[in-house]
């Protein structure tokens, strides 16, 4: 039986350098209650010289897809126990409960399925030909030219709020054929390296395997970032995270070094008056609203925090009561118990409890879910399975509460999306979905308002 770490042991973090596990001496990181060690960085080993092409620049796309599919199957079987080891260690640093992490790890392989890989290539780039060579295009006046999506040199600052971000980053990096340096986040130090080690086990020394490194350094460490974040080493910085992460990345952006940003986002839901046609329709809406609100215990950008209900206060209260009952249900990517509500926020919510009937509150502070009905959105950020329900006379009124920081809007029932989507898009929203379907993004569609593969590539013309 593989030994597990104890709370007193610093967790050992693996680094992967150009497809191989780094066996160098470790240094200490973290704080007393979440200490870990990781190999000391050799910055020269983290860059690929521009004087020569990256290892996978000329590898056919079909071969890369085959490797990714095999990697997915290996992740699913986990015969080497790499995912099991990563899951054991993740419990020490992740804010997510072990049961949610376990279910998330169990489906990581889905990101590596062949149809989804080709959906990205076909929908985002128009086909594999532009990756494998030069695509001829016709210009006005009978002229012709050729264009190619050329492999880029990418450094990724990945987010750790859900393990799927690491899988998505590895897949996108591989499909570009480029070279990729992944910075491990402090709240997910293990997923990316477990995936890369699994890929290396499938095809040791393969060019795609040698195109990846994954290491940890403290975010914002100028001793590291001022050296690496330069155009002589990388073309683009692919940054996920909160405002501090994005602003920290911006100071390095300049000619030849571009930022591809997955900005911090929040998401909302719009529930039409059709939900009140029958007890069954109201139950369906509340079920779907709870699914969207509890995705990764509300740690993900797609998780709904504000839900606007078309109807009276009494209608909103009926919906809010049913919603609260369902927030405490365990689902594939949520647990029955979330984080307990911190004391400062409890005091603020206690004040709202005293303001009946203008405000009503359902649920407690034990992390099983809490719903606040208010005449306007509350001025704090609902988090940890807290949802703010706001009644509106018509759903179009809720559009005024959407903006460029609103990623996903779930709508009930489905036919109401058509009347709202243009106004939501105008407000800055990037995604309109059926209520209950906010979690997960189908491969091949835009992400945060752009096509990632298209943005990651270096587009070069022969005119």
PDB file of N, CA, C and O in Angstrom, residues 297-299 324 327 336-353 361-372 380-387:
ATOM      1  N   UNK A 297     -18.515  23.501  -5.842  1.00  0.00           N
ATOM      2  CA  UNK A 297     -18.842  24.238  -4.615  1.00  0.00           C
ATOM      3  C   UNK A 297     -18.698  25.748  -4.796  1.00  0.00           C
ATOM      4  O   UNK A 297     -18.264  26.469  -3.904  1.00  0.00           O
ATOM      5  N   UNK A 298     -19.042  26.208  -5.992  1.00  0.00           N
ATOM      6  CA  UNK A 298     -19.052  27.625  -6.364  1.00  0.00           C
ATOM      7  C   UNK A 298     -17.647  28.203  -6.509  1.00  0.00           C
ATOM      8  O   UNK A 298     -17.483  29.417  -6.539  1.00  0.00           O
ATOM      9  N   UNK A 299     -16.634  27.341  -6.652  1.00  0.00           N
ATOM     10  CA  UNK A 299     -15.271  27.823  -6.854  1.00  0.00           C
ATOM     11  C   UNK A 299     -14.984  28.161  -8.313  1.00  0.00           C
ATOM     12  O   UNK A 299     -14.016  28.867  -8.610  1.00  0.00           O
ATOM     13  N   UNK A 324     -32.761  26.500  -1.832  1.00  0.00           N
ATOM     14  CA  UNK A 324     -31.954  26.261  -0.644  1.00  0.00           C
ATOM     15  C   UNK A 324     -31.971  24.784  -0.249  1.00  0.00           C
ATOM     16  O   UNK A 324     -30.940  24.230   0.138  1.00  0.00           O
ATOM     17  N   UNK A 327     -29.421  22.969  -2.451  1.00  0.00           N
ATOM     18  CA  UNK A 327     -28.003  23.328  -2.417  1.00  0.00           C
ATOM     19  C   UNK A 327     -27.190  22.326  -1.606  1.00  0.00           C
ATOM     20  O   UNK A 327     -25.986  22.165  -1.827  1.00  0.00           O
ATOM     21  N   UNK A 336     -22.164  17.762  -0.435  1.00  0.00           N
ATOM     22  CA  UNK A 336     -23.289  18.226   0.384  1.00  0.00           C
ATOM     23  C   UNK A 336     -22.852  19.365   1.293  1.00  0.00           C
ATOM     24  O   UNK A 336     -23.583  20.333   1.508  1.00  0.00           O
ATOM     25  N   UNK A 337     -21.644  19.263   1.816  1.00  0.00           N
ATOM     26  CA  UNK A 337     -21.118  20.283   2.723  1.00  0.00           C
ATOM     27  C   UNK A 337     -20.057  21.109   2.021  1.00  0.00           C
ATOM     28  O   UNK A 337     -19.069  20.567   1.520  1.00  0.00           O
ATOM     29  N   UNK A 338     -20.263  22.407   2.002  1.00  0.00           N
ATOM     30  CA  UNK A 338     -19.257  23.311   1.474  1.00  0.00           C
ATOM     31  C   UNK A 338     -18.525  23.984   2.613  1.00  0.00           C
ATOM     32  O   UNK A 338     -18.662  23.597   3.782  1.00  0.00           O
ATOM     33  N   UNK A 339     -17.747  25.015   2.313  1.00  0.00           N
ATOM     34  CA  UNK A 339     -17.035  25.730   3.385  1.00  0.00           C
ATOM     35  C   UNK A 339     -18.006  26.473   4.287  1.00  0.00           C
ATOM     36  O   UNK A 339     -19.024  26.993   3.833  1.00  0.00           O
ATOM     37  N   UNK A 340     -17.709  26.489   5.555  1.00  0.00           N
ATOM     38  CA  UNK A 340     -18.551  27.228   6.500  1.00  0.00           C
ATOM     39  C   UNK A 340     -18.439  28.724   6.211  1.00  0.00           C
ATOM     40  O   UNK A 340     -17.399  29.226   5.806  1.00  0.00           O
ATOM     41  N   UNK A 341     -19.522  29.445   6.441  1.00  0.00           N
ATOM     42  CA  UNK A 341     -19.546  30.888   6.177  1.00  0.00           C
ATOM     43  C   UNK A 341     -18.658  31.603   7.191  1.00  0.00           C
ATOM     44  O   UNK A 341     -18.820  31.414   8.404  1.00  0.00           O
ATOM     45  N   UNK A 342     -17.691  32.404   6.727  1.00  0.00           N
ATOM     46  CA  UNK A 342     -16.794  33.095   7.670  1.00  0.00           C
ATOM     47  C   UNK A 342     -17.542  34.097   8.538  1.00  0.00           C
ATOM     48  O   UNK A 342     -18.589  34.627   8.159  1.00  0.00           O
ATOM     49  N   UNK A 343     -16.964  34.373   9.711  1.00  0.00           N
ATOM     50  CA  UNK A 343     -17.638  35.197  10.714  1.00  0.00           C
ATOM     51  C   UNK A 343     -18.037  36.575  10.233  1.00  0.00           C
ATOM     52  O   UNK A 343     -19.140  37.053  10.514  1.00  0.00           O
ATOM     53  N   UNK A 344     -17.157  37.250   9.507  1.00  0.00           N
ATOM     54  CA  UNK A 344     -17.458  38.610   9.051  1.00  0.00           C
ATOM     55  C   UNK A 344     -18.672  38.624   8.127  1.00  0.00           C
ATOM     56  O   UNK A 344     -19.537  39.504   8.235  1.00  0.00           O
ATOM     57  N   UNK A 345     -18.756  37.635   7.234  1.00  0.00           N
ATOM     58  CA  UNK A 345     -19.896  37.560   6.331  1.00  0.00           C
ATOM     59  C   UNK A 345     -21.158  37.139   7.078  1.00  0.00           C
ATOM     60  O   UNK A 345     -22.261  37.606   6.763  1.00  0.00           O
ATOM     61  N   UNK A 346     -21.011  36.297   8.085  1.00  0.00           N
ATOM     62  CA  UNK A 346     -22.170  35.910   8.901  1.00  0.00           C
ATOM     63  C   UNK A 346     -22.814  37.131   9.536  1.00  0.00           C
ATOM     64  O   UNK A 346     -24.042  37.257   9.574  1.00  0.00           O
ATOM     65  N   UNK A 347     -21.993  38.042  10.027  1.00  0.00           N
ATOM     66  CA  UNK A 347     -22.530  39.250  10.667  1.00  0.00           C
ATOM     67  C   UNK A 347     -23.331  40.073   9.667  1.00  0.00           C
ATOM     68  O   UNK A 347     -24.403  40.603   9.994  1.00  0.00           O
ATOM     69  N   UNK A 348     -22.829  40.162   8.449  1.00  0.00           N
ATOM     70  CA  UNK A 348     -23.527  40.933   7.426  1.00  0.00           C
ATOM     71  C   UNK A 348     -24.856  40.280   7.068  1.00  0.00           C
ATOM     72  O   UNK A 348     -25.877  40.964   6.897  1.00  0.00           O
ATOM     73  N   UNK A 349     -24.852  38.953   6.956  1.00  0.00           N
ATOM     74  CA  UNK A 349     -26.095  38.244   6.620  1.00  0.00           C
ATOM     75  C   UNK A 349     -27.079  38.307   7.781  1.00  0.00           C
ATOM     76  O   UNK A 349     -28.301  38.402   7.573  1.00  0.00           O
ATOM     77  N   UNK A 350     -26.576  38.280   9.026  1.00  0.00           N
ATOM     78  CA  UNK A 350     -27.467  38.403  10.191  1.00  0.00           C
ATOM     79  C   UNK A 350     -28.229  39.731  10.154  1.00  0.00           C
ATOM     80  O   UNK A 350     -29.406  39.798  10.543  1.00  0.00           O
ATOM     81  N   UNK A 351     -27.553  40.775   9.685  1.00  0.00           N
ATOM     82  CA  UNK A 351     -28.240  42.073   9.550  1.00  0.00           C
ATOM     83  C   UNK A 351     -29.371  41.954   8.531  1.00  0.00           C
ATOM     84  O   UNK A 351     -30.488  42.455   8.760  1.00  0.00           O
ATOM     85  N   UNK A 352     -29.120  41.272   7.421  1.00  0.00           N
ATOM     86  CA  UNK A 352     -30.162  41.104   6.409  1.00  0.00           C
ATOM     87  C   UNK A 352     -31.335  40.283   6.950  1.00  0.00           C
ATOM     88  O   UNK A 352     -32.490  40.545   6.588  1.00  0.00           O
ATOM     89  N   UNK A 353     -31.053  39.309   7.785  1.00  0.00           N
ATOM     90  CA  UNK A 353     -32.146  38.516   8.391  1.00  0.00           C
ATOM     91  C   UNK A 353     -33.108  39.393   9.179  1.00  0.00           C
ATOM     92  O   UNK A 353     -34.307  39.093   9.279  1.00  0.00           O
ATOM     93  N   UNK A 361     -33.844  35.250   4.304  1.00  0.00           N
ATOM     94  CA  UNK A 361     -32.679  34.367   4.254  1.00  0.00           C
ATOM     95  C   UNK A 361     -33.110  32.952   4.602  1.00  0.00           C
ATOM     96  O   UNK A 361     -33.824  32.736   5.588  1.00  0.00           O
ATOM     97  N   UNK A 362     -32.684  31.994   3.783  1.00  0.00           N
ATOM     98  CA  UNK A 362     -32.919  30.574   4.031  1.00  0.00           C
ATOM     99  C   UNK A 362     -31.571  29.897   4.237  1.00  0.00           C
ATOM    100  O   UNK A 362     -30.588  30.225   3.562  1.00  0.00           O
ATOM    101  N   UNK A 363     -31.531  28.942   5.147  1.00  0.00           N
ATOM    102  CA  UNK A 363     -30.316  28.177   5.369  1.00  0.00           C
ATOM    103  C   UNK A 363     -29.475  28.744   6.490  1.00  0.00           C
ATOM    104  O   UNK A 363     -29.753  29.818   7.044  1.00  0.00           O
ATOM    105  N   UNK A 364     -28.434  27.987   6.826  1.00  0.00           N
ATOM    106  CA  UNK A 364     -27.552  28.378   7.917  1.00  0.00           C
ATOM    107  C   UNK A 364     -26.136  28.617   7.448  1.00  0.00           C
ATOM    108  O   UNK A 364     -25.882  28.821   6.258  1.00  0.00           O
ATOM    109  N   UNK A 365     -25.221  28.573   8.395  1.00  0.00           N
ATOM    110  CA  UNK A 365     -23.832  28.918   8.120  1.00  0.00           C
ATOM    111  C   UNK A 365     -22.914  27.691   8.113  1.00  0.00           C
ATOM    112  O   UNK A 365     -21.704  27.817   8.242  1.00  0.00           O
ATOM    113  N   UNK A 366     -23.514  26.516   7.968  1.00  0.00           N
ATOM    114  CA  UNK A 366     -22.750  25.280   8.072  1.00  0.00           C
ATOM    115  C   UNK A 366     -22.145  24.816   6.751  1.00  0.00           C
ATOM    116  O   UNK A 366     -21.524  23.757   6.683  1.00  0.00           O
ATOM    117  N   UNK A 367     -22.342  25.580   5.667  1.00  0.00           N
ATOM    118  CA  UNK A 367     -21.782  25.220   4.377  1.00  0.00           C
ATOM    119  C   UNK A 367     -22.681  24.346   3.523  1.00  0.00           C
ATOM    120  O   UNK A 367     -22.295  23.948   2.425  1.00  0.00           O
ATOM    121  N   UNK A 368     -23.896  24.062   3.991  1.00  0.00           N
ATOM    122  CA  UNK A 368     -24.820  23.232   3.208  1.00  0.00           C
ATOM    123  C   UNK A 368     -25.684  24.064   2.270  1.00  0.00           C
ATOM    124  O   UNK A 368     -26.519  23.525   1.544  1.00  0.00           O
ATOM    125  N   UNK A 369     -25.487  25.365   2.264  1.00  0.00           N
ATOM    126  CA  UNK A 369     -26.217  26.223   1.336  1.00  0.00           C
ATOM    127  C   UNK A 369     -27.004  27.294   2.043  1.00  0.00           C
ATOM    128  O   UNK A 369     -27.600  27.055   3.105  1.00  0.00           O
ATOM    129  N   UNK A 370     -26.997  28.483   1.429  1.00  0.00           N
ATOM    130  CA  UNK A 370     -27.709  29.624   2.007  1.00  0.00           C
ATOM    131  C   UNK A 370     -28.210  30.483   0.853  1.00  0.00           C
ATOM    132  O   UNK A 370     -27.480  30.707  -0.116  1.00  0.00           O
ATOM    133  N   UNK A 371     -29.463  30.934   0.962  1.00  0.00           N
ATOM    134  CA  UNK A 371     -30.065  31.753  -0.090  1.00  0.00           C
ATOM    135  C   UNK A 371     -30.574  33.052   0.520  1.00  0.00           C
ATOM    136  O   UNK A 371     -31.256  33.036   1.565  1.00  0.00           O
ATOM    137  N   UNK A 372     -30.254  34.153  -0.121  1.00  0.00           N
ATOM    138  CA  UNK A 372     -30.716  35.474   0.303  1.00  0.00           C
ATOM    139  C   UNK A 372     -31.602  36.041  -0.784  1.00  0.00           C
ATOM    140  O   UNK A 372     -31.183  36.150  -1.939  1.00  0.00           O
ATOM    141  N   UNK A 380     -21.980  42.178  -1.641  1.00  0.00           N
ATOM    142  CA  UNK A 380     -20.827  41.328  -1.393  1.00  0.00           C
ATOM    143  C   UNK A 380     -20.844  40.169  -2.385  1.00  0.00           C
ATOM    144  O   UNK A 380     -21.832  39.950  -3.087  1.00  0.00           O
ATOM    145  N   UNK A 381     -19.741  39.436  -2.440  1.00  0.00           N
ATOM    146  CA  UNK A 381     -19.562  38.367  -3.429  1.00  0.00           C
ATOM    147  C   UNK A 381     -20.048  37.047  -2.835  1.00  0.00           C
ATOM    148  O   UNK A 381     -19.373  36.474  -1.981  1.00  0.00           O
ATOM    149  N   UNK A 382     -21.225  36.540  -3.248  1.00  0.00           N
ATOM    150  CA  UNK A 382     -21.676  35.250  -2.723  1.00  0.00           C
ATOM    151  C   UNK A 382     -20.687  34.149  -3.079  1.00  0.00           C
ATOM    152  O   UNK A 382     -20.260  34.033  -4.227  1.00  0.00           O
ATOM    153  N   UNK A 383     -20.315  33.333  -2.104  1.00  0.00           N
ATOM    154  CA  UNK A 383     -19.303  32.311  -2.332  1.00  0.00           C
ATOM    155  C   UNK A 383     -19.521  31.170  -1.355  1.00  0.00           C
ATOM    156  O   UNK A 383     -20.099  31.347  -0.281  1.00  0.00           O
ATOM    157  N   UNK A 384     -19.060  29.973  -1.732  1.00  0.00           N
ATOM    158  CA  UNK A 384     -19.199  28.827  -0.847  1.00  0.00           C
ATOM    159  C   UNK A 384     -20.643  28.381  -0.694  1.00  0.00           C
ATOM    160  O   UNK A 384     -21.119  28.162   0.416  1.00  0.00           O
ATOM    161  N   UNK A 385     -21.358  28.253  -1.834  1.00  0.00           N
ATOM    162  CA  UNK A 385     -22.755  27.794  -1.863  1.00  0.00           C
ATOM    163  C   UNK A 385     -23.710  28.809  -1.235  1.00  0.00           C
ATOM    164  O   UNK A 385     -24.636  28.451  -0.534  1.00  0.00           O
ATOM    165  N   UNK A 386     -23.465  30.079  -1.494  1.00  0.00           N
ATOM    166  CA  UNK A 386     -24.386  31.159  -1.136  1.00  0.00           C
ATOM    167  C   UNK A 386     -24.942  31.735  -2.431  1.00  0.00           C
ATOM    168  O   UNK A 386     -24.200  32.036  -3.360  1.00  0.00           O
ATOM    169  N   UNK A 387     -26.269  31.879  -2.519  1.00  0.00           N
ATOM    170  CA  UNK A 387     -26.917  32.389  -3.726  1.00  0.00           C
ATOM    171  C   UNK A 387     -27.801  33.564  -3.349  1.00  0.00           C
ATOM    172  O   UNK A 387     -28.519  33.525  -2.350  1.00  0.00           O
TER     173      UNK A 387
END
